[in-house]
Amino acid sequence: AYPILDAMLPEGHRVAATFMKEVSTHGSTFTIRKFREDPITIIDLINFKTISPLLAGYLWFLIDRKSPIMVLGVTGAGKTTLINSILNLVKPTYKVVTIEDTPELRLPIENWVQLVSRPSYAAGESKAGEVSLYDLIRVSLRYRPDIIAVGEIRGEEAYVLFQAIATGHGGVTTIHAEDIDSMIKRLKSPPMNIPESYIPLINSVLAIKRVSVREGDKLRIVRRVTDVWELDKTGEFIKVSWWSPSKDMFVTELDKSILIKRFSQLEERSYDNLIREINERTLIMYWLSKKGIRNYREIARYISMYHVHKEMLISIVKRDLEIIGIDTEEIKNIL
């Protein structure tokens, strides 16, 4: 009667299955999506060349300021992995609430509330006992979070998330879309029904894709953050970073960033001062990559150190880079 199963194994892995030939012609099927015990971090993504150190420093700068971020991509592009790595950059004093269908996100901070939806326990069309993403986002606002992270928006929960962002909460989420135009159409269409005036509440949008790169005579499938946009108050998209397929490298033009200029006014700090801060964060990301420090708890320790003993950490980073032979010109190229 109910030949489709979508469930979670005791270890947290996700299983989907069909029974006999009811809906699968060749008999019963199953697939298990296993999650890493040691999650992929922002440093892994730098080492994989999924993002650049400068892009990592820029995202760290944004998440520190609770700037809402949305990641778009198709199935298997690496959207959840990317938002998990971004969330690992949050201040240790922030309160984060994560909301998912399957618990995939893993954060190193203590003040973290992990909420997971629950399917109905009743048979047939009844929804008795169901706890949806919509329900969880609504209750999450009672926790007074600094940042609300939703694994993926695809229904009416999107409207509640946008309402939360409008009231000053930070937000990080993913959406299944091929490109920016598809994303806008999905947001504005049922069942999300986001008003056009609300869309600029998402400050920045990242596109992650599986692409082909040539290594010698062979083509290899890899993941790259191909585009990064910022949205102004009118909803216009401004591209601040993109990936060059011919060179397999990132081009990032922060002088186009409206967010940096906006934070410069809000914080009464000069634009150059904020750029210098992003460069410092970039240097730390690059240093962690070179030192092989990639565990999410280890990274969190240095994130905390940056906020408490910033000058000491910067001096350690510069000294270590000099020791391993990274000169000033090479550092300029990284930035």
mmCIF file of N, CA and C in Angstrom, residues 63-111:
data_model
loop_
_atom_site.group_PDB
_atom_site.id
_atom_site.type_symbol
_atom_site.label_atom_id
_atom_site.label_comp_id
_atom_site.label_asym_id
_atom_site.label_seq_id
_atom_site.Cartn_x
_atom_site.Cartn_y
_atom_site.Cartn_z
ATOM 1 N N ILE A 63 29.345 36.659 7.028
ATOM 2 C CA ILE A 63 28.629 35.874 8.046
ATOM 3 C C ILE A 63 28.836 36.492 9.423
ATOM 4 N N ASP A 64 29.969 37.155 9.639
ATOM 5 C CA ASP A 64 30.210 37.864 10.897
ATOM 6 C C ASP A 64 29.185 38.974 11.121
ATOM 7 N N ARG A 65 28.707 39.539 10.006
ATOM 8 C CA ARG A 65 27.765 40.656 10.072
ATOM 9 C C ARG A 65 26.320 40.203 9.840
ATOM 10 N N LYS A 66 26.087 38.899 9.976
ATOM 11 C CA LYS A 66 24.747 38.302 9.837
ATOM 12 C C LYS A 66 24.119 38.617 8.482
ATOM 13 N N SER A 67 24.949 38.757 7.486
ATOM 14 C CA SER A 67 24.451 39.068 6.145
ATOM 15 C C SER A 67 23.800 37.825 5.541
ATOM 16 N N PRO A 68 22.513 37.888 5.128
ATOM 17 C CA PRO A 68 21.835 36.703 4.582
ATOM 18 C C PRO A 68 22.490 36.203 3.296
ATOM 19 N N ILE A 69 22.683 34.889 3.235
ATOM 20 C CA ILE A 69 23.362 34.250 2.093
ATOM 21 C C ILE A 69 22.499 33.107 1.577
ATOM 22 N N MET A 70 22.360 33.016 0.253
ATOM 23 C CA MET A 70 21.647 31.902 -0.363
ATOM 24 C C MET A 70 22.579 31.204 -1.354
ATOM 25 N N VAL A 71 22.576 29.864 -1.320
ATOM 26 C CA VAL A 71 23.395 29.066 -2.239
ATOM 27 C C VAL A 71 22.465 28.328 -3.182
ATOM 28 N N LEU A 72 22.700 28.477 -4.499
ATOM 29 C CA LEU A 72 21.876 27.770 -5.481
ATOM 30 C C LEU A 72 22.712 26.739 -6.224
ATOM 31 N N GLY A 73 22.035 25.710 -6.687
ATOM 32 C CA GLY A 73 22.705 24.653 -7.448
ATOM 33 C C GLY A 73 21.756 23.495 -7.661
ATOM 34 N N VAL A 74 22.167 22.552 -8.502
ATOM 35 C CA VAL A 74 21.347 21.372 -8.775
ATOM 36 C C VAL A 74 21.675 20.292 -7.750
ATOM 37 N N THR A 75 20.965 19.165 -7.834
ATOM 38 C CA THR A 75 21.204 18.048 -6.915
ATOM 39 C C THR A 75 22.649 17.562 -7.021
ATOM 40 N N GLY A 76 23.296 17.397 -5.881
ATOM 41 C CA GLY A 76 24.662 16.876 -5.856
ATOM 42 C C GLY A 76 25.731 17.895 -6.174
ATOM 43 N N ALA A 77 25.366 19.172 -6.270
ATOM 44 C CA ALA A 77 26.364 20.198 -6.594
ATOM 45 C C ALA A 77 27.258 20.528 -5.401
ATOM 46 N N GLY A 78 26.747 20.276 -4.180
ATOM 47 C CA GLY A 78 27.531 20.575 -2.987
ATOM 48 C C GLY A 78 26.990 21.753 -2.199
ATOM 49 N N LYS A 79 25.687 22.031 -2.328
ATOM 50 C CA LYS A 79 25.075 23.198 -1.663
ATOM 51 C C LYS A 79 25.158 23.091 -0.142
ATOM 52 N N THR A 80 24.744 21.934 0.397
ATOM 53 C CA THR A 80 24.737 21.765 1.863
ATOM 54 C C THR A 80 26.154 21.803 2.424
ATOM 55 N N THR A 81 27.091 21.179 1.725
ATOM 56 C CA THR A 81 28.493 21.202 2.155
ATOM 57 C C THR A 81 29.002 22.636 2.222
ATOM 58 N N LEU A 82 28.619 23.447 1.228
ATOM 59 C CA LEU A 82 29.077 24.833 1.188
ATOM 60 C C LEU A 82 28.506 25.647 2.339
ATOM 61 N N ILE A 83 27.187 25.523 2.611
ATOM 62 C CA ILE A 83 26.630 26.335 3.712
ATOM 63 C C ILE A 83 27.143 25.850 5.066
ATOM 64 N N ASN A 84 27.434 24.551 5.188
ATOM 65 C CA ASN A 84 28.006 24.047 6.440
ATOM 66 C C ASN A 84 29.385 24.664 6.675
ATOM 67 N N SER A 85 30.180 24.756 5.615
ATOM 68 C CA SER A 85 31.522 25.333 5.752
ATOM 69 C C SER A 85 31.442 26.832 6.062
ATOM 70 N N ILE A 86 30.446 27.521 5.506
ATOM 71 C CA ILE A 86 30.264 28.952 5.797
ATOM 72 C C ILE A 86 29.846 29.139 7.250
ATOM 73 N N LEU A 87 28.940 28.280 7.726
ATOM 74 C CA LEU A 87 28.458 28.392 9.109
ATOM 75 C C LEU A 87 29.550 28.093 10.128
ATOM 76 N N ASN A 88 30.568 27.350 9.724
ATOM 77 C CA ASN A 88 31.691 27.076 10.625
ATOM 78 C C ASN A 88 32.557 28.306 10.861
ATOM 79 N N LEU A 89 32.232 29.422 10.156
ATOM 80 C CA LEU A 89 32.993 30.656 10.326
ATOM 81 C C LEU A 89 32.316 31.643 11.272
ATOM 82 N N VAL A 90 31.163 31.264 11.851
ATOM 83 C CA VAL A 90 30.420 32.217 12.688
ATOM 84 C C VAL A 90 31.166 32.492 13.991
ATOM 85 N N LYS A 91 30.881 33.654 14.553
ATOM 86 C CA LYS A 91 31.476 34.001 15.847
ATOM 87 C C LYS A 91 31.049 32.985 16.899
ATOM 88 N N PRO A 92 31.938 32.615 17.806
ATOM 89 C CA PRO A 92 31.574 31.639 18.842
ATOM 90 C C PRO A 92 30.493 32.149 19.786
ATOM 91 N N THR A 93 30.268 33.472 19.817
ATOM 92 C CA THR A 93 29.238 34.036 20.705
ATOM 93 C C THR A 93 27.855 34.047 20.063
ATOM 94 N N TYR A 94 27.770 33.718 18.765
ATOM 95 C CA TYR A 94 26.481 33.752 18.077
ATOM 96 C C TYR A 94 25.621 32.555 18.468
ATOM 97 N N LYS A 95 24.309 32.760 18.427
ATOM 98 C CA LYS A 95 23.372 31.654 18.593
ATOM 99 C C LYS A 95 22.845 31.289 17.211
ATOM 100 N N VAL A 96 22.972 30.031 16.849
ATOM 101 C CA VAL A 96 22.565 29.555 15.527
ATOM 102 C C VAL A 96 21.508 28.472 15.684
ATOM 103 N N VAL A 97 20.443 28.584 14.897
ATOM 104 C CA VAL A 97 19.428 27.534 14.825
ATOM 105 C C VAL A 97 19.455 26.962 13.416
ATOM 106 N N THR A 98 19.668 25.650 13.302
ATOM 107 C CA THR A 98 19.642 24.993 11.992
ATOM 108 C C THR A 98 18.359 24.184 11.862
ATOM 109 N N ILE A 99 17.775 24.202 10.664
ATOM 110 C CA ILE A 99 16.489 23.559 10.402
ATOM 111 C C ILE A 99 16.631 22.718 9.139
ATOM 112 N N GLU A 100 16.408 21.401 9.276
ATOM 113 C CA GLU A 100 16.642 20.494 8.146
ATOM 114 C C GLU A 100 15.628 19.353 8.132
ATOM 115 N N ASP A 101 15.521 18.724 6.969
ATOM 116 C CA ASP A 101 14.766 17.473 6.863
ATOM 117 C C ASP A 101 15.601 16.317 7.393
ATOM 118 N N THR A 102 16.884 16.337 7.035
ATOM 119 C CA THR A 102 17.838 15.327 7.496
ATOM 120 C C THR A 102 19.012 16.059 8.135
ATOM 121 N N PRO A 103 19.414 15.720 9.360
ATOM 122 C CA PRO A 103 20.472 16.480 10.041
ATOM 123 C C PRO A 103 21.848 16.270 9.417
ATOM 124 N N GLU A 104 22.226 17.192 8.527
ATOM 125 C CA GLU A 104 23.518 17.112 7.847
ATOM 126 C C GLU A 104 24.498 18.159 8.367
ATOM 127 N N LEU A 105 23.998 19.311 8.798
ATOM 128 C CA LEU A 105 24.872 20.393 9.239
ATOM 129 C C LEU A 105 25.500 20.053 10.585
ATOM 130 N N ARG A 106 26.749 20.473 10.740
ATOM 131 C CA ARG A 106 27.463 20.207 11.992
ATOM 132 C C ARG A 106 28.311 21.426 12.334
ATOM 133 N N LEU A 107 28.025 22.035 13.500
ATOM 134 C CA LEU A 107 28.709 23.265 13.883
ATOM 135 C C LEU A 107 29.541 23.054 15.145
ATOM 136 N N PRO A 108 30.642 23.807 15.267
ATOM 137 C CA PRO A 108 31.518 23.636 16.430
ATOM 138 C C PRO A 108 31.152 24.534 17.604
ATOM 139 N N ILE A 109 30.153 25.404 17.448
ATOM 140 C CA ILE A 109 29.830 26.349 18.522
ATOM 141 C C ILE A 109 28.898 25.703 19.546
ATOM 142 N N GLU A 110 28.949 26.197 20.776
ATOM 143 C CA GLU A 110 28.139 25.630 21.857
ATOM 144 C C GLU A 110 26.673 26.055 21.756
ATOM 145 N N ASN A 111 26.450 27.291 21.341
ATOM 146 C CA ASN A 111 25.089 27.835 21.334
ATOM 147 C C ASN A 111 24.402 27.527 20.000
#
